[in-house]
Amino acid sequence: MSALFINPRFVKDEKGRDLGVFLTKSEFDKLLEELEDLEDIKSYDEAKNRADEEYVPYEQALAEIKQRRPK
């Protein structure tokens, strides 16, 4: 992940209360990319924490699925 530099501009109502945030398209895309990276890291960490669970090799799982399909 690279450093994330964004310049948010806040949209306010007539009383000065925050209503939303304006980002450029490139800032928004960078933010989404960073979130996706964080999701990947979270998934990796969760999988690593389940390392002691039993796993079925891909080929075996695929064969079992094919056997269960109605013909």
mmCIF file of N, CA, C and O in Angstrom:
data_model
loop_
_atom_site.group_PDB
_atom_site.id
_atom_site.type_symbol
_atom_site.label_atom_id
_atom_site.label_comp_id
_atom_site.label_asym_id
_atom_site.label_seq_id
_atom_site.Cartn_x
_atom_site.Cartn_y
_atom_site.Cartn_z
ATOM 1 N N MET A 1 0.840 -1.188 0.000
ATOM 2 C CA MET A 1 0.000 0.000 0.000
ATOM 3 C C MET A 1 0.876 1.239 0.000
ATOM 4 O O MET A 1 1.875 1.293 0.692
ATOM 5 N N SER A 2 0.468 2.200 -0.752
ATOM 6 C CA SER A 2 1.187 3.470 -0.797
ATOM 7 C C SER A 2 0.479 4.473 0.108
ATOM 8 O O SER A 2 -0.636 4.246 0.559
ATOM 9 N N ALA A 3 1.151 5.581 0.337
ATOM 10 C CA ALA A 3 0.555 6.626 1.160
ATOM 11 C C ALA A 3 -0.681 7.170 0.450
ATOM 12 O O ALA A 3 -0.708 7.307 -0.769
ATOM 13 N N LEU A 4 -1.691 7.465 1.211
ATOM 14 C CA LEU A 4 -2.947 7.956 0.652
ATOM 15 C C LEU A 4 -3.073 9.440 0.968
ATOM 16 O O LEU A 4 -3.184 9.828 2.126
ATOM 17 N N PHE A 5 -3.014 10.248 -0.076
ATOM 18 C CA PHE A 5 -3.156 11.685 0.094
ATOM 19 C C PHE A 5 -4.456 12.115 -0.574
ATOM 20 O O PHE A 5 -4.605 11.991 -1.785
ATOM 21 N N ILE A 6 -5.388 12.573 0.235
ATOM 22 C CA ILE A 6 -6.642 13.081 -0.307
ATOM 23 C C ILE A 6 -6.888 14.467 0.268
ATOM 24 O O ILE A 6 -6.366 14.820 1.318
ATOM 25 N N ASN A 7 -7.671 15.231 -0.438
ATOM 26 C CA ASN A 7 -7.992 16.582 -0.006
ATOM 27 C C ASN A 7 -9.516 16.705 0.071
ATOM 28 O O ASN A 7 -10.138 17.257 -0.839
ATOM 29 N N PRO A 8 -10.125 16.171 1.135
ATOM 30 C CA PRO A 8 -11.585 16.212 1.211
ATOM 31 C C PRO A 8 -12.094 17.642 1.389
ATOM 32 O O PRO A 8 -11.483 18.459 2.074
ATOM 33 N N ARG A 9 -13.195 17.925 0.721
ATOM 34 C CA ARG A 9 -13.861 19.202 0.892
ATOM 35 C C ARG A 9 -15.254 18.906 1.429
ATOM 36 O O ARG A 9 -15.986 18.086 0.869
ATOM 37 N N PHE A 10 -15.572 19.532 2.525
ATOM 38 C CA PHE A 10 -16.814 19.237 3.218
ATOM 39 C C PHE A 10 -17.954 20.100 2.689
ATOM 40 O O PHE A 10 -17.794 21.298 2.479
ATOM 41 N N VAL A 11 -19.083 19.475 2.490
ATOM 42 C CA VAL A 11 -20.288 20.169 2.051
ATOM 43 C C VAL A 11 -21.102 20.453 3.306
ATOM 44 O O VAL A 11 -21.381 19.547 4.095
ATOM 45 N N LYS A 12 -21.458 21.721 3.494
ATOM 46 C CA LYS A 12 -22.164 22.121 4.717
ATOM 47 C C LYS A 12 -23.530 22.713 4.367
ATOM 48 O O LYS A 12 -23.735 23.226 3.276
ATOM 49 N N ASP A 13 -24.424 22.638 5.335
ATOM 50 C CA ASP A 13 -25.721 23.277 5.135
ATOM 51 C C ASP A 13 -25.633 24.737 5.551
ATOM 52 O O ASP A 13 -24.564 25.238 5.918
ATOM 53 N N GLU A 14 -26.771 25.434 5.489
ATOM 54 C CA GLU A 14 -26.771 26.865 5.797
ATOM 55 C C GLU A 14 -26.412 27.185 7.242
ATOM 56 O O GLU A 14 -26.029 28.302 7.569
ATOM 57 N N LYS A 15 -26.490 26.175 8.128
ATOM 58 C CA LYS A 15 -26.104 26.374 9.529
ATOM 59 C C LYS A 15 -24.678 25.925 9.820
ATOM 60 O O LYS A 15 -24.247 25.935 10.956
ATOM 61 N N GLY A 16 -23.970 25.513 8.784
ATOM 62 C CA GLY A 16 -22.572 25.114 8.956
ATOM 63 C C GLY A 16 -22.387 23.662 9.355
ATOM 64 O O GLY A 16 -21.264 23.250 9.669
ATOM 65 N N ARG A 17 -23.464 22.886 9.343
ATOM 66 C CA ARG A 17 -23.352 21.469 9.704
ATOM 67 C C ARG A 17 -22.870 20.667 8.495
ATOM 68 O O ARG A 17 -23.278 20.938 7.373
ATOM 69 N N ASP A 18 -22.011 19.690 8.776
ATOM 70 C CA ASP A 18 -21.498 18.844 7.704
ATOM 71 C C ASP A 18 -22.610 17.983 7.118
ATOM 72 O O ASP A 18 -23.351 17.320 7.832
ATOM 73 N N LEU A 19 -22.707 18.021 5.793
ATOM 74 C CA LEU A 19 -23.681 17.202 5.076
ATOM 75 C C LEU A 19 -23.007 16.068 4.321
ATOM 76 O O LEU A 19 -23.573 14.999 4.157
ATOM 77 N N GLY A 20 -21.796 16.295 3.854
ATOM 78 C CA GLY A 20 -21.102 15.291 3.062
ATOM 79 C C GLY A 20 -19.685 15.721 2.775
ATOM 80 O O GLY A 20 -19.207 16.727 3.287
ATOM 81 N N VAL A 21 -19.043 14.915 1.957
ATOM 82 C CA VAL A 21 -17.648 15.158 1.605
ATOM 83 C C VAL A 21 -17.514 15.067 0.092
ATOM 84 O O VAL A 21 -18.072 14.154 -0.534
ATOM 85 N N PHE A 22 -16.774 15.970 -0.485
ATOM 86 C CA PHE A 22 -16.494 15.958 -1.912
ATOM 87 C C PHE A 22 -15.057 15.498 -2.111
ATOM 88 O O PHE A 22 -14.137 16.032 -1.508
ATOM 89 N N LEU A 23 -14.890 14.470 -2.954
ATOM 90 C CA LEU A 23 -13.563 13.992 -3.346
ATOM 91 C C LEU A 23 -13.496 14.014 -4.861
ATOM 92 O O LEU A 23 -14.507 13.826 -5.534
ATOM 93 N N THR A 24 -12.297 14.184 -5.397
ATOM 94 C CA THR A 24 -12.148 14.048 -6.841
ATOM 95 C C THR A 24 -12.299 12.569 -7.187
ATOM 96 O O THR A 24 -12.201 11.692 -6.322
ATOM 97 N N LYS A 25 -12.509 12.284 -8.469
ATOM 98 C CA LYS A 25 -12.646 10.891 -8.917
ATOM 99 C C LYS A 25 -11.383 10.107 -8.591
ATOM 100 O O LYS A 25 -11.453 8.973 -8.119
ATOM 101 N N SER A 26 -10.219 10.695 -8.810
ATOM 102 C CA SER A 26 -8.965 9.982 -8.534
ATOM 103 C C SER A 26 -8.789 9.739 -7.035
ATOM 104 O O SER A 26 -8.298 8.678 -6.638
ATOM 105 N N GLU A 27 -9.186 10.693 -6.199
ATOM 106 C CA GLU A 27 -9.116 10.484 -4.745
ATOM 107 C C GLU A 27 -10.055 9.352 -4.323
ATOM 108 O O GLU A 27 -9.684 8.501 -3.514
ATOM 109 N N PHE A 28 -11.254 9.341 -4.897
ATOM 110 C CA PHE A 28 -12.224 8.304 -4.590
ATOM 111 C C PHE A 28 -11.693 6.933 -5.024
ATOM 112 O O PHE A 28 -11.765 5.958 -4.271
ATOM 113 N N ASP A 29 -11.111 6.857 -6.224
ATOM 114 C CA ASP A 29 -10.549 5.598 -6.712
ATOM 115 C C ASP A 29 -9.418 5.103 -5.811
ATOM 116 O O ASP A 29 -9.323 3.909 -5.518
ATOM 117 N N LYS A 30 -8.554 6.024 -5.379
ATOM 118 C CA LYS A 30 -7.461 5.651 -4.475
ATOM 119 C C LYS A 30 -8.011 5.119 -3.159
ATOM 120 O O LYS A 30 -7.505 4.135 -2.617
ATOM 121 N N LEU A 31 -9.042 5.761 -2.650
ATOM 122 C CA LEU A 31 -9.651 5.333 -1.394
ATOM 123 C C LEU A 31 -10.244 3.929 -1.526
ATOM 124 O O LEU A 31 -10.048 3.074 -0.665
ATOM 125 N N LEU A 32 -10.934 3.675 -2.640
ATOM 126 C CA LEU A 32 -11.491 2.337 -2.884
ATOM 127 C C LEU A 32 -10.396 1.290 -2.999
ATOM 128 O O LEU A 32 -10.525 0.181 -2.465
ATOM 129 N N GLU A 33 -9.317 1.627 -3.669
ATOM 130 C CA GLU A 33 -8.198 0.698 -3.816
ATOM 131 C C GLU A 33 -7.597 0.352 -2.454
ATOM 132 O O GLU A 33 -7.304 -0.812 -2.177
ATOM 133 N N GLU A 34 -7.436 1.353 -1.614
ATOM 134 C CA GLU A 34 -6.902 1.116 -0.270
ATOM 135 C C GLU A 34 -7.845 0.224 0.546
ATOM 136 O O GLU A 34 -7.398 -0.675 1.259
ATOM 137 N N LEU A 35 -9.152 0.461 0.424
ATOM 138 C CA LEU A 35 -10.120 -0.375 1.140
ATOM 139 C C LEU A 35 -10.065 -1.819 0.659
ATOM 140 O O LEU A 35 -10.144 -2.753 1.471
ATOM 141 N N GLU A 36 -9.926 -2.013 -0.647
ATOM 142 C CA GLU A 36 -9.816 -3.365 -1.186
ATOM 143 C C GLU A 36 -8.557 -4.054 -0.673
ATOM 144 O O GLU A 36 -8.583 -5.240 -0.332
ATOM 145 N N ASP A 37 -7.452 -3.319 -0.605
ATOM 146 C CA ASP A 37 -6.213 -3.876 -0.060
ATOM 147 C C ASP A 37 -6.403 -4.288 1.396
ATOM 148 O O ASP A 37 -5.943 -5.358 1.814
ATOM 149 N N LEU A 38 -7.078 -3.449 2.160
ATOM 150 C CA LEU A 38 -7.318 -3.777 3.562
ATOM 151 C C LEU A 38 -8.215 -5.003 3.716
ATOM 152 O O LEU A 38 -8.004 -5.829 4.612
ATOM 153 N N GLU A 39 -9.196 -5.149 2.827
ATOM 154 C CA GLU A 39 -10.046 -6.339 2.852
ATOM 155 C C GLU A 39 -9.219 -7.589 2.567
ATOM 156 O O GLU A 39 -9.423 -8.628 3.202
ATOM 157 N N ASP A 40 -8.294 -7.490 1.611
ATOM 158 C CA ASP A 40 -7.420 -8.622 1.300
ATOM 159 C C ASP A 40 -6.558 -8.997 2.500
ATOM 160 O O ASP A 40 -6.395 -10.179 2.816
ATOM 161 N N ILE A 41 -6.018 -8.002 3.165
ATOM 162 C CA ILE A 41 -5.188 -8.250 4.350
ATOM 163 C C ILE A 41 -6.014 -8.903 5.443
ATOM 164 O O ILE A 41 -5.577 -9.862 6.087
ATOM 165 N N LYS A 42 -7.227 -8.416 5.645
ATOM 166 C CA LYS A 42 -8.109 -8.988 6.659
ATOM 167 C C LYS A 42 -8.427 -10.449 6.333
ATOM 168 O O LYS A 42 -8.380 -11.310 7.215
ATOM 169 N N SER A 43 -8.739 -10.735 5.069
ATOM 170 C CA SER A 43 -9.033 -12.110 4.662
ATOM 171 C C SER A 43 -7.821 -13.008 4.872
ATOM 172 O O SER A 43 -7.952 -14.142 5.341
ATOM 173 N N TYR A 44 -6.654 -12.516 4.535
ATOM 174 C CA TYR A 44 -5.425 -13.285 4.735
ATOM 175 C C TYR A 44 -5.219 -13.585 6.215
ATOM 176 O O TYR A 44 -4.923 -14.723 6.590
ATOM 177 N N ASP A 45 -5.371 -12.564 7.047
ATOM 178 C CA ASP A 45 -5.191 -12.759 8.490
ATOM 179 C C ASP A 45 -6.184 -13.773 9.047
ATOM 180 O O ASP A 45 -5.819 -14.614 9.876
ATOM 181 N N GLU A 46 -7.441 -13.705 8.584
ATOM 182 C CA GLU A 46 -8.451 -14.657 9.047
ATOM 183 C C GLU A 46 -8.097 -16.074 8.610
ATOM 184 O O GLU A 46 -8.223 -17.021 9.388
ATOM 185 N N ALA A 47 -7.642 -16.224 7.377
ATOM 186 C CA ALA A 47 -7.259 -17.550 6.882
ATOM 187 C C ALA A 47 -6.048 -18.081 7.634
ATOM 188 O O ALA A 47 -5.987 -19.266 7.977
ATOM 189 N N LYS A 48 -5.116 -17.210 7.916
ATOM 190 C CA LYS A 48 -3.918 -17.621 8.644
ATOM 191 C C LYS A 48 -4.272 -18.079 10.058
ATOM 192 O O LYS A 48 -3.695 -19.033 10.562
ATOM 193 N N ASN A 49 -5.239 -17.439 10.675
ATOM 194 C CA ASN A 49 -5.663 -17.817 12.020
ATOM 195 C C ASN A 49 -6.406 -19.147 12.030
ATOM 196 O O ASN A 49 -6.539 -19.772 13.074
ATOM 197 N N ARG A 50 -6.901 -19.587 10.868
ATOM 198 C CA ARG A 50 -7.592 -20.872 10.770
ATOM 199 C C ARG A 50 -6.666 -21.943 10.217
ATOM 200 O O ARG A 50 -7.128 -22.993 9.769
ATOM 201 N N ALA A 51 -5.379 -21.724 10.268
ATOM 202 C CA ALA A 51 -4.414 -22.630 9.655
ATOM 203 C C ALA A 51 -4.478 -24.042 10.239
ATOM 204 O O ALA A 51 -4.079 -24.997 9.573
ATOM 205 N N ASP A 52 -4.996 -24.192 11.436
ATOM 206 C CA ASP A 52 -5.044 -25.514 12.047
ATOM 207 C C ASP A 52 -6.280 -26.306 11.609
ATOM 208 O O ASP A 52 -6.418 -27.479 11.949
ATOM 209 N N GLU A 53 -7.166 -25.712 10.823
ATOM 210 C CA GLU A 53 -8.345 -26.409 10.327
ATOM 211 C C GLU A 53 -7.964 -27.333 9.174
ATOM 212 O O GLU A 53 -6.963 -27.133 8.506
ATOM 213 N N GLU A 54 -8.784 -28.334 8.951
ATOM 214 C CA GLU A 54 -8.527 -29.283 7.875
ATOM 215 C C GLU A 54 -9.012 -28.717 6.546
ATOM 216 O O GLU A 54 -10.122 -28.189 6.446
ATOM 217 N N TYR A 55 -8.186 -28.826 5.526
ATOM 218 C CA TYR A 55 -8.525 -28.335 4.202
ATOM 219 C C TYR A 55 -8.539 -29.479 3.202
ATOM 220 O O TYR A 55 -7.798 -30.444 3.345
ATOM 221 N N VAL A 56 -9.366 -29.338 2.188
ATOM 222 C CA VAL A 56 -9.455 -30.315 1.113
ATOM 223 C C VAL A 56 -8.744 -29.718 -0.091
ATOM 224 O O VAL A 56 -9.025 -28.578 -0.472
ATOM 225 N N PRO A 57 -7.838 -30.478 -0.721
ATOM 226 C CA PRO A 57 -7.168 -29.956 -1.913
ATOM 227 C C PRO A 57 -8.182 -29.610 -3.002
ATOM 228 O O PRO A 57 -9.239 -30.240 -3.117
ATOM 229 N N TYR A 58 -7.854 -28.632 -3.819
ATOM 230 C CA TYR A 58 -8.751 -28.139 -4.859
ATOM 231 C C TYR A 58 -9.240 -29.261 -5.770
ATOM 232 O O TYR A 58 -10.433 -29.368 -6.053
ATOM 233 N N GLU A 59 -8.312 -30.081 -6.257
ATOM 234 C CA GLU A 59 -8.676 -31.154 -7.183
ATOM 235 C C GLU A 59 -9.677 -32.112 -6.545
ATOM 236 O O GLU A 59 -10.628 -32.561 -7.185
ATOM 237 N N GLN A 60 -9.460 -32.440 -5.271
ATOM 238 C CA GLN A 60 -10.366 -33.343 -4.568
ATOM 239 C C GLN A 60 -11.748 -32.700 -4.406
ATOM 240 O O GLN A 60 -12.774 -33.338 -4.628
ATOM 241 N N ALA A 61 -11.778 -31.440 -4.045
ATOM 242 C CA ALA A 61 -13.056 -30.740 -3.864
ATOM 243 C C ALA A 61 -13.813 -30.682 -5.192
ATOM 244 O O ALA A 61 -15.021 -30.917 -5.233
ATOM 245 N N LEU A 62 -13.112 -30.388 -6.276
ATOM 246 C CA LEU A 62 -13.742 -30.317 -7.586
ATOM 247 C C LEU A 62 -14.320 -31.680 -7.984
ATOM 248 O O LEU A 62 -15.445 -31.766 -8.478
ATOM 249 N N ALA A 63 -13.573 -32.740 -7.740
ATOM 250 C CA ALA A 63 -14.055 -34.081 -8.060
ATOM 251 C C ALA A 63 -15.303 -34.417 -7.255
ATOM 252 O O ALA A 63 -16.264 -34.991 -7.779
ATOM 253 N N GLU A 64 -15.313 -34.058 -5.968
ATOM 254 C CA GLU A 64 -16.481 -34.326 -5.115
ATOM 255 C C GLU A 64 -17.706 -33.544 -5.586
ATOM 256 O O GLU A 64 -18.822 -34.062 -5.584
ATOM 257 N N ILE A 65 -17.501 -32.314 -6.012
ATOM 258 C CA ILE A 65 -18.614 -31.497 -6.510
ATOM 259 C C ILE A 65 -19.184 -32.113 -7.786
ATOM 260 O O ILE A 65 -20.402 -32.216 -7.954
ATOM 261 N N LYS A 66 -18.311 -32.551 -8.694
ATOM 262 C CA LYS A 66 -18.762 -33.162 -9.943
ATOM 263 C C LYS A 66 -19.544 -34.445 -9.680
ATOM 264 O O LYS A 66 -20.514 -34.743 -10.372
ATOM 265 N N GLN A 67 -19.138 -35.200 -8.668
ATOM 266 C CA GLN A 67 -19.830 -36.455 -8.334
ATOM 267 C C GLN A 67 -21.229 -36.185 -7.798
ATOM 268 O O GLN A 67 -22.144 -36.979 -8.007
ATOM 269 N N ARG A 68 -21.438 -35.079 -7.131
ATOM 270 C CA ARG A 68 -22.730 -34.762 -6.521
ATOM 271 C C ARG A 68 -23.740 -34.188 -7.508
ATOM 272 O O ARG A 68 -24.923 -34.143 -7.216
ATOM 273 N N ARG A 69 -23.270 -33.722 -8.663
ATOM 274 C CA ARG A 69 -24.168 -33.113 -9.646
ATOM 275 C C ARG A 69 -25.127 -34.146 -10.210
ATOM 276 O O ARG A 69 -24.720 -35.253 -10.548
ATOM 277 N N PRO A 70 -26.385 -33.765 -10.334
ATOM 278 C CA PRO A 70 -27.330 -34.678 -10.988
ATOM 279 C C PRO A 70 -27.006 -34.791 -12.470
ATOM 280 O O PRO A 70 -26.607 -33.829 -13.106
ATOM 281 N N LYS A 71 -27.177 -36.001 -12.989
ATOM 282 C CA LYS A 71 -26.840 -36.236 -14.410
ATOM 283 C C LYS A 71 -28.041 -36.116 -15.288
ATOM 284 O O LYS A 71 -29.135 -36.167 -14.969
#
